[in-house]
Short mmCIF file of N, CA, C and O in Angstrom, two decimals:
data_model
loop_
_atom_site.label_atom_id
_atom_site.label_comp_id
_atom_site.label_asym_id
_atom_site.label_seq_id
_atom_site.Cartn_x
_atom_site.Cartn_y
_atom_site.Cartn_z
N MET A 13 102.52 88.03 101.76
CA MET A 13 103.09 89.35 101.99
C MET A 13 104.59 89.28 101.75
O MET A 13 105.23 88.31 102.10
N SER A 14 105.10 90.31 101.18
CA SER A 14 106.52 90.39 100.93
C SER A 14 107.26 90.54 102.26
O SER A 14 107.09 91.52 102.97
N ASP A 15 108.03 89.51 102.60
CA ASP A 15 108.77 89.57 103.85
C ASP A 15 109.72 90.76 103.87
O ASP A 15 109.91 91.38 104.90
N SER A 16 110.29 91.07 102.72
CA SER A 16 111.22 92.19 102.62
C SER A 16 110.52 93.52 102.94
O SER A 16 111.05 94.34 103.69
N ALA A 17 109.35 93.72 102.38
CA ALA A 17 108.61 94.97 102.63
C ALA A 17 108.23 95.08 104.10
O ALA A 17 108.36 96.14 104.71
N GLU A 18 107.74 93.97 104.68
CA GLU A 18 107.37 94.01 106.09
C GLU A 18 108.60 94.24 106.95
O GLU A 18 108.55 95.00 107.93
N GLN A 19 109.71 93.61 106.60
CA GLN A 19 110.95 93.82 107.36
C GLN A 19 111.39 95.28 107.30
O GLN A 19 111.82 95.84 108.30
N ASP A 20 111.26 95.89 106.12
CA ASP A 20 111.63 97.30 105.97
C ASP A 20 110.77 98.19 106.87
O ASP A 20 111.26 99.10 107.52
N ILE A 21 109.47 97.91 106.90
CA ILE A 21 108.56 98.69 107.73
C ILE A 21 108.91 98.49 109.21
O ILE A 21 108.98 99.46 109.98
N MET A 22 109.15 97.25 109.60
CA MET A 22 109.49 96.97 110.99
C MET A 22 110.82 97.61 111.39
O MET A 22 110.96 98.11 112.51
N THR A 23 111.78 97.63 110.48
CA THR A 23 113.06 98.29 110.76
C THR A 23 112.85 99.78 110.98
O THR A 23 113.41 100.37 111.90
N THR A 24 112.00 100.39 110.16
CA THR A 24 111.68 101.81 110.32
C THR A 24 111.00 102.04 111.66
O THR A 24 111.33 102.99 112.39
N ILE A 25 110.04 101.19 112.00
CA ILE A 25 109.33 101.31 113.27
C ILE A 25 110.30 101.22 114.45
O ILE A 25 110.26 102.03 115.37
N ARG A 26 111.21 100.23 114.40
CA ARG A 26 112.18 100.08 115.50
C ARG A 26 113.06 101.33 115.63
O ARG A 26 113.32 101.79 116.75
N GLY A 27 113.51 101.87 114.51
CA GLY A 27 114.33 103.08 114.55
C GLY A 27 113.58 104.27 115.14
O GLY A 27 114.12 105.03 115.95
N LEU A 28 112.32 104.42 114.73
CA LEU A 28 111.51 105.51 115.26
C LEU A 28 111.22 105.32 116.75
O LEU A 28 111.25 106.29 117.53
N MET A 29 110.98 104.08 117.16
CA MET A 29 110.75 103.81 118.58
C MET A 29 112.00 104.10 119.41
O MET A 29 111.90 104.67 120.51
N ASP A 30 113.15 103.75 118.88
CA ASP A 30 114.40 104.06 119.59
C ASP A 30 114.57 105.56 119.75
O ASP A 30 114.95 106.04 120.82
N GLU A 31 114.27 106.30 118.68
CA GLU A 31 114.38 107.76 118.75
C GLU A 31 113.36 108.33 119.74
O GLU A 31 113.68 109.23 120.53
N GLU A 32 112.14 107.80 119.72
CA GLU A 32 111.11 108.26 120.65
C GLU A 32 111.55 108.02 122.10
O GLU A 32 111.43 108.90 122.95
N HIS A 33 112.09 106.84 122.38
CA HIS A 33 112.55 106.54 123.74
C HIS A 33 113.69 107.45 124.15
O HIS A 33 113.75 107.90 125.31
N ALA A 34 114.60 107.72 123.22
CA ALA A 34 115.72 108.62 123.52
C ALA A 34 115.20 110.03 123.85
O ALA A 34 115.67 110.67 124.81
N LEU A 35 114.24 110.50 123.07
CA LEU A 35 113.68 111.82 123.32
C LEU A 35 112.96 111.86 124.67
O LEU A 35 113.08 112.81 125.43
N ARG A 36 112.21 110.82 124.96
CA ARG A 36 111.46 110.77 126.22
C ARG A 36 112.38 110.72 127.44
O ARG A 36 112.00 111.14 128.53
N SER A 37 113.58 110.20 127.26
CA SER A 37 114.49 110.09 128.40
C SER A 37 115.43 111.29 128.51
O SER A 37 116.37 111.26 129.30
N THR A 38 115.16 112.34 127.76
CA THR A 38 115.98 113.55 127.83
C THR A 38 115.82 114.18 129.21
O THR A 38 114.72 114.52 129.62
N PRO A 39 116.94 114.31 129.94
CA PRO A 39 116.85 114.91 131.28
C PRO A 39 116.40 116.38 131.18
O PRO A 39 116.81 117.10 130.30
N GLY A 40 115.54 116.78 132.09
CA GLY A 40 115.13 118.17 132.15
C GLY A 40 114.04 118.55 131.16
O GLY A 40 113.72 119.72 131.02
N GLY A 41 113.49 117.60 130.46
CA GLY A 41 112.43 117.91 129.51
C GLY A 41 112.95 118.25 128.13
O GLY A 41 114.16 118.36 127.92
N LEU A 42 112.03 118.41 127.23
CA LEU A 42 112.40 118.63 125.83
C LEU A 42 112.40 120.12 125.48
O LEU A 42 111.54 120.87 125.93
N GLU A 43 113.35 120.48 124.66
CA GLU A 43 113.39 121.82 124.09
C GLU A 43 112.32 121.89 123.00
O GLU A 43 111.86 120.86 122.51
N PRO A 44 111.94 123.09 122.56
CA PRO A 44 110.92 123.21 121.52
C PRO A 44 111.22 122.40 120.25
O PRO A 44 110.32 121.74 119.72
N ALA A 45 112.44 122.40 119.80
CA ALA A 45 112.79 121.64 118.59
C ALA A 45 112.65 120.14 118.84
O ALA A 45 112.23 119.39 117.95
N GLU A 46 112.98 119.71 120.06
CA GLU A 46 112.84 118.28 120.40
C GLU A 46 111.37 117.90 120.51
O GLU A 46 110.99 116.80 120.11
N ARG A 47 110.54 118.80 121.03
CA ARG A 47 109.09 118.53 121.08
C ARG A 47 108.53 118.40 119.66
O ARG A 47 107.70 117.53 119.38
N ASP A 48 108.99 119.27 118.76
CA ASP A 48 108.56 119.18 117.36
C ASP A 48 108.98 117.84 116.77
O ASP A 48 108.19 117.19 116.06
N ARG A 49 110.20 117.43 117.05
CA ARG A 49 110.69 116.15 116.52
C ARG A 49 109.90 114.99 117.12
O ARG A 49 109.57 114.04 116.40
N MET A 50 109.55 115.08 118.39
CA MET A 50 108.76 114.02 119.02
C MET A 50 107.42 113.88 118.31
O MET A 50 106.98 112.77 118.01
N ARG A 51 106.80 115.00 117.99
CA ARG A 51 105.52 114.96 117.28
C ARG A 51 105.70 114.31 115.92
O ARG A 51 104.90 113.46 115.51
N GLU A 52 106.77 114.66 115.21
CA GLU A 52 107.05 114.06 113.89
C GLU A 52 107.27 112.55 114.01
O GLU A 52 106.78 111.77 113.18
N VAL A 53 108.00 112.13 115.02
CA VAL A 53 108.28 110.71 115.23
C VAL A 53 106.98 109.97 115.53
O VAL A 53 106.71 108.89 114.97
N GLU A 54 106.14 110.53 116.41
CA GLU A 54 104.87 109.89 116.75
C GLU A 54 103.97 109.77 115.53
O GLU A 54 103.32 108.73 115.32
N GLU A 55 103.93 110.81 114.71
CA GLU A 55 103.12 110.76 113.49
C GLU A 55 103.65 109.71 112.51
O GLU A 55 102.88 108.96 111.92
N ALA A 56 104.97 109.66 112.36
CA ALA A 56 105.58 108.67 111.46
C ALA A 56 105.31 107.25 111.95
O ALA A 56 105.04 106.35 111.15
N LEU A 57 105.36 107.05 113.26
CA LEU A 57 105.04 105.73 113.82
C LEU A 57 103.60 105.34 113.51
O LEU A 57 103.33 104.21 113.12
N ASP A 58 102.68 106.28 113.71
CA ASP A 58 101.28 106.00 113.39
C ASP A 58 101.12 105.61 111.92
O ASP A 58 100.40 104.67 111.59
N GLN A 59 101.81 106.31 111.04
CA GLN A 59 101.73 105.99 109.61
C GLN A 59 102.32 104.61 109.31
O GLN A 59 101.75 103.87 108.51
N CYS A 60 103.43 104.29 109.94
CA CYS A 60 104.06 102.99 109.70
C CYS A 60 103.17 101.85 110.19
O CYS A 60 102.99 100.85 109.49
N TRP A 61 102.62 101.99 111.40
CA TRP A 61 101.74 100.95 111.93
C TRP A 61 100.50 100.80 111.04
O TRP A 61 100.05 99.69 110.78
N ASP A 62 99.96 101.91 110.56
CA ASP A 62 98.81 101.87 109.67
C ASP A 62 99.16 101.14 108.38
O ASP A 62 98.39 100.30 107.90
N LEU A 63 100.32 101.45 107.81
CA LEU A 63 100.75 100.80 106.57
C LEU A 63 100.90 99.29 106.78
O LEU A 63 100.47 98.48 105.96
N LEU A 64 101.48 98.91 107.90
CA LEU A 64 101.66 97.50 108.21
C LEU A 64 100.29 96.80 108.34
O LEU A 64 100.09 95.72 107.80
N ARG A 65 99.35 97.46 109.03
CA ARG A 65 97.99 96.88 109.16
C ARG A 65 97.32 96.75 107.80
O ARG A 65 96.67 95.74 107.51
N GLN A 66 97.48 97.77 106.95
CA GLN A 66 96.90 97.71 105.60
C GLN A 66 97.44 96.51 104.83
O GLN A 66 96.69 95.76 104.19
N ARG A 67 98.77 96.35 104.87
CA ARG A 67 99.42 95.27 104.13
C ARG A 67 98.93 93.91 104.63
O ARG A 67 98.63 93.01 103.84
N ARG A 68 98.87 93.75 105.94
CA ARG A 68 98.45 92.47 106.51
C ARG A 68 96.99 92.17 106.19
O ARG A 68 96.64 91.02 105.92
N ALA A 69 96.14 93.18 106.20
CA ALA A 69 94.73 92.98 105.87
C ALA A 69 94.58 92.56 104.41
O ALA A 69 93.82 91.64 104.09
N LYS A 70 95.30 93.24 103.52
CA LYS A 70 95.22 92.86 102.09
C LYS A 70 95.70 91.44 101.89
O LYS A 70 95.09 90.67 101.15
N ASP A 71 96.78 91.07 102.54
CA ASP A 71 97.31 89.72 102.42
C ASP A 71 96.30 88.70 102.95
O ASP A 71 96.06 87.67 102.31
N GLU A 72 95.69 89.00 104.08
CA GLU A 72 94.73 88.08 104.69
C GLU A 72 93.53 87.83 103.77
O GLU A 72 92.98 86.73 103.75
N PHE A 73 93.14 88.83 103.01
CA PHE A 73 91.97 88.69 102.15
C PHE A 73 92.33 88.43 100.69
O PHE A 73 91.53 88.64 99.79
N GLY A 74 93.56 87.96 100.46
CA GLY A 74 93.97 87.53 99.13
C GLY A 74 94.23 88.65 98.15
O GLY A 74 94.28 88.42 96.94
N GLN A 75 94.43 89.86 98.66
CA GLN A 75 94.75 90.99 97.79
C GLN A 75 96.25 91.24 97.81
O GLN A 75 96.97 90.70 98.65
N ASP A 76 96.71 92.07 96.90
CA ASP A 76 98.14 92.37 96.79
C ASP A 76 98.55 93.37 97.87
O ASP A 76 98.14 94.53 97.83
N PRO A 77 99.38 92.96 98.84
CA PRO A 77 99.81 93.87 99.89
C PRO A 77 100.67 95.02 99.38
O PRO A 77 100.79 96.05 100.04
N ASP A 78 101.25 94.84 98.18
CA ASP A 78 102.05 95.92 97.62
C ASP A 78 101.17 97.04 97.08
O ASP A 78 101.67 98.10 96.70
N ASP A 79 99.86 96.82 97.06
CA ASP A 79 98.92 97.83 96.59
C ASP A 79 98.40 98.64 97.79
O ASP A 79 97.21 98.79 98.00
N THR A 80 99.34 99.11 98.60
CA THR A 80 99.01 99.94 99.76
C THR A 80 99.78 101.24 99.63
O THR A 80 100.72 101.35 98.84
N ARG A 81 99.37 102.20 100.42
CA ARG A 81 100.06 103.49 100.40
C ARG A 81 100.09 104.05 101.81
O ARG A 81 99.25 103.72 102.65
N VAL A 82 101.06 104.90 102.05
CA VAL A 82 101.14 105.60 103.32
C VAL A 82 100.04 106.66 103.30
O VAL A 82 99.97 107.46 102.37
N ARG A 83 99.17 106.59 104.28
CA ARG A 83 98.08 107.57 104.35
C ARG A 83 98.57 108.85 105.03
O ARG A 83 99.48 108.80 105.86
N PRO A 84 97.95 109.96 104.70
CA PRO A 84 98.36 111.23 105.32
C PRO A 84 98.17 111.20 106.84
O PRO A 84 97.27 110.52 107.35
N VAL A 85 98.99 111.95 107.52
CA VAL A 85 98.91 112.03 108.98
C VAL A 85 97.50 112.44 109.40
O VAL A 85 96.95 111.89 110.35
N SER A 86 96.91 113.37 108.68
CA SER A 86 95.57 113.85 109.05
C SER A 86 94.55 112.72 109.03
O SER A 86 93.60 112.72 109.82
N GLU A 87 94.74 111.75 108.19
CA GLU A 87 93.83 110.60 108.12
C GLU A 87 94.14 109.59 109.21
O GLU A 87 93.24 109.10 109.90
N VAL A 88 95.40 109.28 109.39
CA VAL A 88 95.82 108.25 110.35
C VAL A 88 95.60 108.74 111.79
O VAL A 88 95.18 107.96 112.65
N GLU A 89 95.83 110.00 112.05
CA GLU A 89 95.71 110.54 113.40
C GLU A 89 94.28 110.54 113.92
O GLU A 89 94.06 110.59 115.11
N ASN A 90 93.30 110.48 113.04
CA ASN A 90 91.90 110.55 113.48
C ASN A 90 91.30 109.18 113.73
O ASN A 90 90.11 109.09 114.04
N TYR A 91 92.08 108.12 113.64
CA TYR A 91 91.57 106.78 113.92
C TYR A 91 91.40 106.61 115.42
O TYR A 91 92.16 107.12 116.21
N ARG A 92 90.40 105.84 115.78
CA ARG A 92 90.23 105.47 117.19
C ARG A 92 91.12 104.26 117.46
O ARG A 92 91.17 103.35 116.66
N GLN A 93 91.76 104.27 118.58
CA GLN A 93 92.64 103.15 118.96
C GLN A 93 91.83 102.06 119.60
O GLN A 93 90.84 102.25 120.21
#
């Protein structure tokens, strides 16, 4: 697996997690725009984690991890955890 690609994904995940934590710690609750942003952040995190899992699975089975794509939110959101 390309260490650079995985590092990029992990950097994105860390940034999104930081933003999610900041939003969650907003005193007095979230405004409507902040709730919308929280949903966007959560969806982006799901997509990033999915992409990372795809890459690792391809690498584990001898396939090219660069042959992955970000799946649509509608697809990623329906996975069972």
